[in-house]
Tab-separated table of C-alpha atoms in Angstrom:
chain	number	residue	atom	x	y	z
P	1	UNK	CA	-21.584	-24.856	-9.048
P	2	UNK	CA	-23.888	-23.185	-6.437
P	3	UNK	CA	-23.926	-19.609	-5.994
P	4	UNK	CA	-24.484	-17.008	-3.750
P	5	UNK	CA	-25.201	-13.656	-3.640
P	6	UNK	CA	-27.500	-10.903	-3.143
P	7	UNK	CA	-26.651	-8.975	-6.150
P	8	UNK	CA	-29.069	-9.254	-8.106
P	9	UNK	CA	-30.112	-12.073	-11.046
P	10	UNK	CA	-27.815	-14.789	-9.734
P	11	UNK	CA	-30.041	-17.181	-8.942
P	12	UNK	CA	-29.656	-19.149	-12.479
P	13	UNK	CA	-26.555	-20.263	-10.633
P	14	UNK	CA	-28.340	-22.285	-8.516
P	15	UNK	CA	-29.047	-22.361	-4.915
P	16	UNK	CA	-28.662	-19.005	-3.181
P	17	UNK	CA	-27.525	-19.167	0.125
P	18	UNK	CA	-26.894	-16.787	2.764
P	19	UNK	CA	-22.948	-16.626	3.920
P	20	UNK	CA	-23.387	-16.463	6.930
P	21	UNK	CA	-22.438	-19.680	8.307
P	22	UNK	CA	-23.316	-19.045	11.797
P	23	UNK	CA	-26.866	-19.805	10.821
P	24	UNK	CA	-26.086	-23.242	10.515
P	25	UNK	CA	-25.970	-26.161	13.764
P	26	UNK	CA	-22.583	-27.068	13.278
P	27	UNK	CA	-21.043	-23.676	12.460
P	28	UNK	CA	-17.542	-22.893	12.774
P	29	UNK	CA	-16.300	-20.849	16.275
P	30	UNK	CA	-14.188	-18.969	13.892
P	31	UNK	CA	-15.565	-15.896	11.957
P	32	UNK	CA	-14.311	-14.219	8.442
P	33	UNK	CA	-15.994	-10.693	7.681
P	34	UNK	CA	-15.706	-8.750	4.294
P	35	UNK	CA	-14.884	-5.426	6.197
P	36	UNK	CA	-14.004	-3.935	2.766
P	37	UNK	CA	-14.461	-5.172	-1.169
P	38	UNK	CA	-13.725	-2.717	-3.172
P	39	UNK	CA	-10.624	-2.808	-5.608
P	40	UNK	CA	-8.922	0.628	-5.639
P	41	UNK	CA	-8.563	3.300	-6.451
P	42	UNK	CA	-11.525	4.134	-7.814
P	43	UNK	CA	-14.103	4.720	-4.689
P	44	UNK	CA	-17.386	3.050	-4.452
P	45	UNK	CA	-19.984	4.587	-2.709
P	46	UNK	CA	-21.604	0.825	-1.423
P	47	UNK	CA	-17.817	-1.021	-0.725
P	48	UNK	CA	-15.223	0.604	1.797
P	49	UNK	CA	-11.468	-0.337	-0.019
P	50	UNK	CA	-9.976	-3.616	1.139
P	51	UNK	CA	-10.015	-5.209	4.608
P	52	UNK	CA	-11.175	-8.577	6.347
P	53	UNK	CA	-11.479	-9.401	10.133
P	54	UNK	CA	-10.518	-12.823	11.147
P	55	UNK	CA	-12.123	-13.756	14.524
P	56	UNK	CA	-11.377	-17.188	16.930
P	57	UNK	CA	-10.956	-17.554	20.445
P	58	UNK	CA	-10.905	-14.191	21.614
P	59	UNK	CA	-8.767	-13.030	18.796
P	60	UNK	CA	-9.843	-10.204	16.552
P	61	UNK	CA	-7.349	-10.174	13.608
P	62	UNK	CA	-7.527	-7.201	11.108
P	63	UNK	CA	-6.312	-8.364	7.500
P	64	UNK	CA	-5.618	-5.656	5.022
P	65	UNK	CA	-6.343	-1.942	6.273
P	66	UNK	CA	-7.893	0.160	3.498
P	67	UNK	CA	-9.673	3.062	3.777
P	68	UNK	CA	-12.230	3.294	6.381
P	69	UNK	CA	-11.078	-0.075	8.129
P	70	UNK	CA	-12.225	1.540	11.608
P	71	UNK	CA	-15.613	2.623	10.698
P	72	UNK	CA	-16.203	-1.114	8.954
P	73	UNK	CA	-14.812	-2.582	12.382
P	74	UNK	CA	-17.236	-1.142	14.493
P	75	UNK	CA	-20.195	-1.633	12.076
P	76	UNK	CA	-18.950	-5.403	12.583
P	77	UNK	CA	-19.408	-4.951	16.439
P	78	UNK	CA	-15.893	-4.788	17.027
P	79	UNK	CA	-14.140	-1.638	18.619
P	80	UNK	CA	-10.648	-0.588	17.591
P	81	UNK	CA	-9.284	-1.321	21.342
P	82	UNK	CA	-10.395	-4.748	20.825
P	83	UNK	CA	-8.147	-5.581	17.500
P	84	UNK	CA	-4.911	-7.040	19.227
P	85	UNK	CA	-2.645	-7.670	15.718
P	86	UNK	CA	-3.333	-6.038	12.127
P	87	UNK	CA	-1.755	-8.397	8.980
P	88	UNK	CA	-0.770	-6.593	5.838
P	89	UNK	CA	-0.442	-8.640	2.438
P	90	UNK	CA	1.084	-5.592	0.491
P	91	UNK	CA	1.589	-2.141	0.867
P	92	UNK	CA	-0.412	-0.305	-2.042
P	93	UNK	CA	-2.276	2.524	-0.603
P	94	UNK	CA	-6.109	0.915	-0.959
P	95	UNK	CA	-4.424	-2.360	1.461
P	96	UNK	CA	-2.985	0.085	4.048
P	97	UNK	CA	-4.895	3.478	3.741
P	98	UNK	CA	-6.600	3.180	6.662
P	99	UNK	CA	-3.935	2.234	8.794
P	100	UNK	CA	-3.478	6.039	9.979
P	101	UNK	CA	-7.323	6.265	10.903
P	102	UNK	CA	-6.558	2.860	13.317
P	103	UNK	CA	-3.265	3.752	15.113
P	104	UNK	CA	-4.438	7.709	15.056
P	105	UNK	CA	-7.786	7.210	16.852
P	106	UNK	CA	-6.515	4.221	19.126
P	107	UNK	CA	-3.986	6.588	20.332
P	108	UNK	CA	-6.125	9.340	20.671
P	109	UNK	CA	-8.674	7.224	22.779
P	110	UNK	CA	-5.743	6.663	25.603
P	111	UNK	CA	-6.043	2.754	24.025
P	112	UNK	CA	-2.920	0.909	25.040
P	113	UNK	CA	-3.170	-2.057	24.568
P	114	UNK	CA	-0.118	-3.180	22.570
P	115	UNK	CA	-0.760	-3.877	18.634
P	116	UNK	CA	1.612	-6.705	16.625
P	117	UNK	CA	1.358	-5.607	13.036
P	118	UNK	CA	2.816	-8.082	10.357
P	119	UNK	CA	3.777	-7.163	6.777
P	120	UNK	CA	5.972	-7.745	4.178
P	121	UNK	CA	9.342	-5.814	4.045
P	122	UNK	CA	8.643	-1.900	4.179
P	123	UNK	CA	6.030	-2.381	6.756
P	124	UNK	CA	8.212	-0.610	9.022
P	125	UNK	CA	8.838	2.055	7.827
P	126	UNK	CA	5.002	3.068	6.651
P	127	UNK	CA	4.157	2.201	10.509
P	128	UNK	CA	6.921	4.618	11.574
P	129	UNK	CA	5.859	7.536	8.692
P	130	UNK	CA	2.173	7.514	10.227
P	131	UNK	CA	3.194	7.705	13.698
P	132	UNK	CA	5.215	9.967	13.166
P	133	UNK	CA	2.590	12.296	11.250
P	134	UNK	CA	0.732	11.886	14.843
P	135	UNK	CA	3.456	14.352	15.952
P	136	UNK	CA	2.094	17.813	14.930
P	137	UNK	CA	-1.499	16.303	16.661
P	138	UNK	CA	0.379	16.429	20.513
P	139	UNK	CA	2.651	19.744	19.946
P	140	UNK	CA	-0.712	22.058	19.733
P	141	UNK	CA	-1.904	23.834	22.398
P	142	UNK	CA	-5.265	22.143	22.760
P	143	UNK	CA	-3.720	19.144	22.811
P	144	UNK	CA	-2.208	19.602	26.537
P	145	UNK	CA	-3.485	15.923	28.000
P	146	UNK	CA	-1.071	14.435	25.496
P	147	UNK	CA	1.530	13.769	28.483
P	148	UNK	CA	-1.313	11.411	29.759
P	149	UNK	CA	-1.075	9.065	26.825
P	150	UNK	CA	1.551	6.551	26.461
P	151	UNK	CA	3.789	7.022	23.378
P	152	UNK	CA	3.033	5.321	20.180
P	153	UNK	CA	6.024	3.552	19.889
P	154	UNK	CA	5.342	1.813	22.655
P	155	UNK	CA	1.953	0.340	21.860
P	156	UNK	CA	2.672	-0.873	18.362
P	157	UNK	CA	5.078	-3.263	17.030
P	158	UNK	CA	5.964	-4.080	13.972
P	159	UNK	CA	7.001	-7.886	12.491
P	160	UNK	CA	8.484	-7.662	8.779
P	161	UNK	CA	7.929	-11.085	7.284
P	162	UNK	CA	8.378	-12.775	4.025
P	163	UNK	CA	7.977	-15.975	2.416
P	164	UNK	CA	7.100	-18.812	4.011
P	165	UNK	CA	7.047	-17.253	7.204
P	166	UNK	CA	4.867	-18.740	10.195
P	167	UNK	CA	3.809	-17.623	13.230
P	168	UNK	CA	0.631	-18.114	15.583
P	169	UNK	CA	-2.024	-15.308	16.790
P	170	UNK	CA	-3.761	-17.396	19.890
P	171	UNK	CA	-4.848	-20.584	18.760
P	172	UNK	CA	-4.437	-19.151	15.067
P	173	UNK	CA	-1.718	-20.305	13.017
P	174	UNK	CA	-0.627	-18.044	10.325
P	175	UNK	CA	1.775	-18.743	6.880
P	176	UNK	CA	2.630	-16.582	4.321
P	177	UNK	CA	3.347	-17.572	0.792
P	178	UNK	CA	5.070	-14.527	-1.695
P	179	UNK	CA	2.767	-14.371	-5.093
P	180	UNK	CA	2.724	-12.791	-8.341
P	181	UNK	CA	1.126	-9.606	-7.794
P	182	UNK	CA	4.256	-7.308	-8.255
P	183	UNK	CA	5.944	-9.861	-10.740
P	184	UNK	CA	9.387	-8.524	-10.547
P	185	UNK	CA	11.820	-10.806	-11.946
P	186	UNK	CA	12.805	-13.164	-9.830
P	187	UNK	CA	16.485	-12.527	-8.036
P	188	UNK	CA	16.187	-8.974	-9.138
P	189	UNK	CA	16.745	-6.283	-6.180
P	190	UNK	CA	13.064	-5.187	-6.442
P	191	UNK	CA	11.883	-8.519	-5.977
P	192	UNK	CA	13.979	-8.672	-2.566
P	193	UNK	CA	12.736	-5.309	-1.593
P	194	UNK	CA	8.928	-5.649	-2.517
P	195	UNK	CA	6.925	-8.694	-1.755
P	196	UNK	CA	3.266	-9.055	-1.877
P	197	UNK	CA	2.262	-11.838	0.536
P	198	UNK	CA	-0.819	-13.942	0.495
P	199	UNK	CA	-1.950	-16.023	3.987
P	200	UNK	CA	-3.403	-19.160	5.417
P	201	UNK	CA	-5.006	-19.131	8.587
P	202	UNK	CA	-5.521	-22.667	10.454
P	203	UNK	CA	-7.604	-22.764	13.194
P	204	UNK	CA	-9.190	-26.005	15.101
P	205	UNK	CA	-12.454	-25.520	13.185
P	206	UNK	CA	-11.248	-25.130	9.690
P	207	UNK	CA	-8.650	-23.453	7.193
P	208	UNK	CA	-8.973	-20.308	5.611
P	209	UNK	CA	-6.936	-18.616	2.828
P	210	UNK	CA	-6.637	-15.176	1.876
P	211	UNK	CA	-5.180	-14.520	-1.370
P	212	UNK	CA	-4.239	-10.620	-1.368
P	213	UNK	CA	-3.571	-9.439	-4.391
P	214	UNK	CA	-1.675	-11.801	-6.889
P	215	UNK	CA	-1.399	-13.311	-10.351
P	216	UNK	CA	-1.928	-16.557	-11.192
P	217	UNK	CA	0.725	-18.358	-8.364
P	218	UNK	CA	1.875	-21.994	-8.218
P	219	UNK	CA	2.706	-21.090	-4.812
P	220	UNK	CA	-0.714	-19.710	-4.113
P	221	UNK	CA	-2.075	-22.989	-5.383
P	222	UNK	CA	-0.168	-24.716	-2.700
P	223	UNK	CA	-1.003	-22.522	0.373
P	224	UNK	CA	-4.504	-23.219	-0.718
P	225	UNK	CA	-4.066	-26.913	-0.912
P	226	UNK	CA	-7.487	-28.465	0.555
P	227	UNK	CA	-8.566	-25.167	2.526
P	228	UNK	CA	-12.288	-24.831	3.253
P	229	UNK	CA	-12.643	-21.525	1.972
P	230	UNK	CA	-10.525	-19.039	-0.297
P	231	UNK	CA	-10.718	-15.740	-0.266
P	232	UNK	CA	-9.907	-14.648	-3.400
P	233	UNK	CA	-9.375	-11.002	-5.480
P	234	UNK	CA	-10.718	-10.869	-8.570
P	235	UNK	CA	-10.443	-8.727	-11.698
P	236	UNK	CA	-11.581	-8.320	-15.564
P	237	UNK	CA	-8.403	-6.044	-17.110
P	238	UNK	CA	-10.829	-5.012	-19.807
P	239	UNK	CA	-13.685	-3.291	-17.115
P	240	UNK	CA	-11.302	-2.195	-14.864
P	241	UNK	CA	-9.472	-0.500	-17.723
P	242	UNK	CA	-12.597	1.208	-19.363
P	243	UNK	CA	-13.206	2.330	-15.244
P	244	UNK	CA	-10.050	4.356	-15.497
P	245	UNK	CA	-10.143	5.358	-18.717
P	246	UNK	CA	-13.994	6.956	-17.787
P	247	UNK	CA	-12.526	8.899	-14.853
P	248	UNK	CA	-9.642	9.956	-16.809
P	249	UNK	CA	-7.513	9.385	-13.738
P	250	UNK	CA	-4.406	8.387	-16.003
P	251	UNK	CA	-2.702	9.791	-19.052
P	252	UNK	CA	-3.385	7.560	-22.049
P	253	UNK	CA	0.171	6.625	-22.739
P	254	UNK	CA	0.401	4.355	-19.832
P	255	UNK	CA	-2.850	2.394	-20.436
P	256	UNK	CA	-1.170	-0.114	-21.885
P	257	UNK	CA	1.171	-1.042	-18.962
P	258	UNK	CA	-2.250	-0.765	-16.471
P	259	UNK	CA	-4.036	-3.228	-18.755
P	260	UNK	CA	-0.643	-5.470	-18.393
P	261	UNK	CA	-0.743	-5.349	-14.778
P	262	UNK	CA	-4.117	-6.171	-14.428
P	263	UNK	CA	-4.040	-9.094	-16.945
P	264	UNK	CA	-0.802	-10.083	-15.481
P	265	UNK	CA	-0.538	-9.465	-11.487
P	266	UNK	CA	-4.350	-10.028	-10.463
P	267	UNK	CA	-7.242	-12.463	-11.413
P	268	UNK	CA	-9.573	-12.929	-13.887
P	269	UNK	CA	-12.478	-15.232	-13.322
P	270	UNK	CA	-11.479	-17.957	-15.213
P	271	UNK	CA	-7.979	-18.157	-13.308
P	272	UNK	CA	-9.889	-17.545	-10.143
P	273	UNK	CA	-11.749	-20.627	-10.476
P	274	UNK	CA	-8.672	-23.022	-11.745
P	275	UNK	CA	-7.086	-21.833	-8.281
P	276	UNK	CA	-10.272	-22.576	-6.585
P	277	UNK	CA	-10.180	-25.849	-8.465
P	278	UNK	CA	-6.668	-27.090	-8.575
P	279	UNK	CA	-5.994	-25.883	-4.566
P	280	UNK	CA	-9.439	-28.225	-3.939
P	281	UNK	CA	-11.038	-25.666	-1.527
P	282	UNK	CA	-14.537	-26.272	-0.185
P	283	UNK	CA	-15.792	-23.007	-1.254
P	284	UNK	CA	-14.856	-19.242	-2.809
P	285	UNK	CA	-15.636	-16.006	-1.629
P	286	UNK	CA	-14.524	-13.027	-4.254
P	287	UNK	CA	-13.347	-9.724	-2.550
P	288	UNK	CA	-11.266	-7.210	-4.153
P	289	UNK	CA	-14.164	-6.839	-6.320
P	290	UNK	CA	-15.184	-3.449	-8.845
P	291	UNK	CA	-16.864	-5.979	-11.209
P	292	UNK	CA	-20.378	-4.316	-11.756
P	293	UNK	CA	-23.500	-6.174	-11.060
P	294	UNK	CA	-24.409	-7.031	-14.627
P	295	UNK	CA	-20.949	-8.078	-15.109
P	296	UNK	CA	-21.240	-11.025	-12.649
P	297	UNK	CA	-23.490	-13.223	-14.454
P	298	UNK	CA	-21.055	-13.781	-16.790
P	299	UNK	CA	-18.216	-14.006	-14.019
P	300	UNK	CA	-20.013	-16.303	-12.547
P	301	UNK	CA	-20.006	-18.428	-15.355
P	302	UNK	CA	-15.913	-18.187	-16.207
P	303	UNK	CA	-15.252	-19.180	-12.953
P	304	UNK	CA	-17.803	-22.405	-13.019
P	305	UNK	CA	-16.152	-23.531	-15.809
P	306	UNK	CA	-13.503	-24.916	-13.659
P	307	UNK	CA	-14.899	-24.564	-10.283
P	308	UNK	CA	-17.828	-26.446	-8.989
P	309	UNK	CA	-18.161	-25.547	-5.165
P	310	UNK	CA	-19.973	-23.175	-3.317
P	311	UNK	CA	-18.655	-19.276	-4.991
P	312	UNK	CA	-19.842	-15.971	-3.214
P	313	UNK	CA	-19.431	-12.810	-4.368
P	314	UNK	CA	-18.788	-10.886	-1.416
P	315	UNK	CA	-20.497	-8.066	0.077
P	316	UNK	CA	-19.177	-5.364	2.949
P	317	UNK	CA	-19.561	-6.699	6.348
P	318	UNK	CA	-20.570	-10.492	5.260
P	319	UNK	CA	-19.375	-12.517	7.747
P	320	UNK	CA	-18.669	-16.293	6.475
């Protein structure tokens, strides 16, 4: 396996490379970026929470919206106005938190361009919810100019999607798989009503796939099926447990369900790299990431034992 990273002693992993691909002749037109890589809730003060910008032909696609999405944006180079559709893969808070900050401050900026946003089932209504907490913003006196502004409602709309849906952004064609990440029981009424959705992007350069979060998926497995690069979450239930537990941020009694969810409903390293290896992609990024640095090593190594491509832990604002 080769490895890359700039955290540090990682080079025992081999060859260290730098991800960003544009350095290379033949590099892809299309652009990923790391906006965000924390794993919530916890915050880090080096990673902004989860989000990704997907970039090709004039397209700038904002994946995931956590927490300071719009400041990680423009440290990318890329101003708000210029993000023309936003792609949610599940609505906990550290996905969508900084959904508010992007409407709120395109609206306040007279932006109007219009702005698709796609999302599982609830989307909606979380869309609706934030603009409507823009409300109290217009009614105060100092806010007079409002009547020059076009409404809200006007500039965004919203696409609820589920399984296997498809649809194109430009030259960007989009599918969305359901995975394991909430792991209702299947047929139940919460499994209709909340879906966590992972994504494939195929463009005419290459394939991308962006896991979300999940479990281990079968049907993950398959949207990854020969991509050139997964993006994948990762998670070790044991650290992220012991994070909590530090911060006392939840009572004791329901430890035990946490550490279930994590083992259950995201990835460890060793599952991240028999996706990586049974889907056949051409190389790994991990996001979604509050493994410490000397933690990784030994990541690194779980996730080689099945996995021999190209793996990158992920950094904020590494574009691949």
């Amino acid at each position: 396996m080769k490895f890359s990273s700039a955290r540090s002693g990682l080079l025992a992993f081999g060859l260290a490379l730098a991800p960003i691909h544009a350095l290379a002749a033949d590099a892809p037109k299309s652009v990923y970026v790391t906006l965000g890589t924390n794993s919530g809730p916890i915050p880090n003060p080096r990673r902004a929470e989860p989000s990704n910008l997907l970039q090709y032909g004039g397209q700038n696609i904002l994946v995931d919206a956590g927490d300071a999405a719009s400041w990680q944006l423009v440290k990318a180079g890329v101003d708000i106005s210029k993000v023309q559709t936003v792609i949610i893969s599940h609505l906990h808070f550290d996905h969508t938190s900084g959904l508010y900050a992007f409407l709120s401050l395109r609206y306040q900026a007279f932006v109007t361009d219009p702005v698709t946003i796609y999302g599982p089932p609830g989307t909606k209504r979380v869309v609706d919810a934030l603009i409507a907490g823009m409300a109290p913003n217009d009614e105060t006196p100092s806010a007079l100019w409002s009547w020059m502004k076009t409404a809200p409602e006007k500039i965004y709309t919203v696409v609820e999607i589920g399984d296997g849906a498809k649809f194109s952004v430009g030259e960007v064609k989009v599918t969305a798989a359901e995975n394991s990440h909430y792991g209702f029981a299947p047929g139940s009424e919460e499994a209709k009503k909340y879906v966590s959705l992972s994504y494939r992007f195929d463009m005419p350069d290459r394939s991308i796939v962006f896991t979300g979060d999940t479990g281990p998926s079968a049907a993950v497995e398959k949207l990854a099926a020969n991509a050139d690069l997964l993006v994948s979450e990762i998670m070790d239930p044991d650290i992220a447990l012991a994070r909590i537990e530090a911060k006392r941020y939840v009572p004791f009694f329901v430890e035990g369900s946490i550490k279930t969810h994590f083992s259950k409903e995201h990835l460890s390293p060793t599952e991240v790299g028999l996706l990586a290896s049974r889907a056949h992609v051409k190389a790994l990024v991990l996001t979604h990431d509050a493994l410490p640095d000397e933690a990784i090593p030994q990541a690194g190594k779980e996730i080689a034992a099945n996995y021999k491509g190209l793996v990158t832990f992920a950094k904020d604002l590494d574009r691949f």
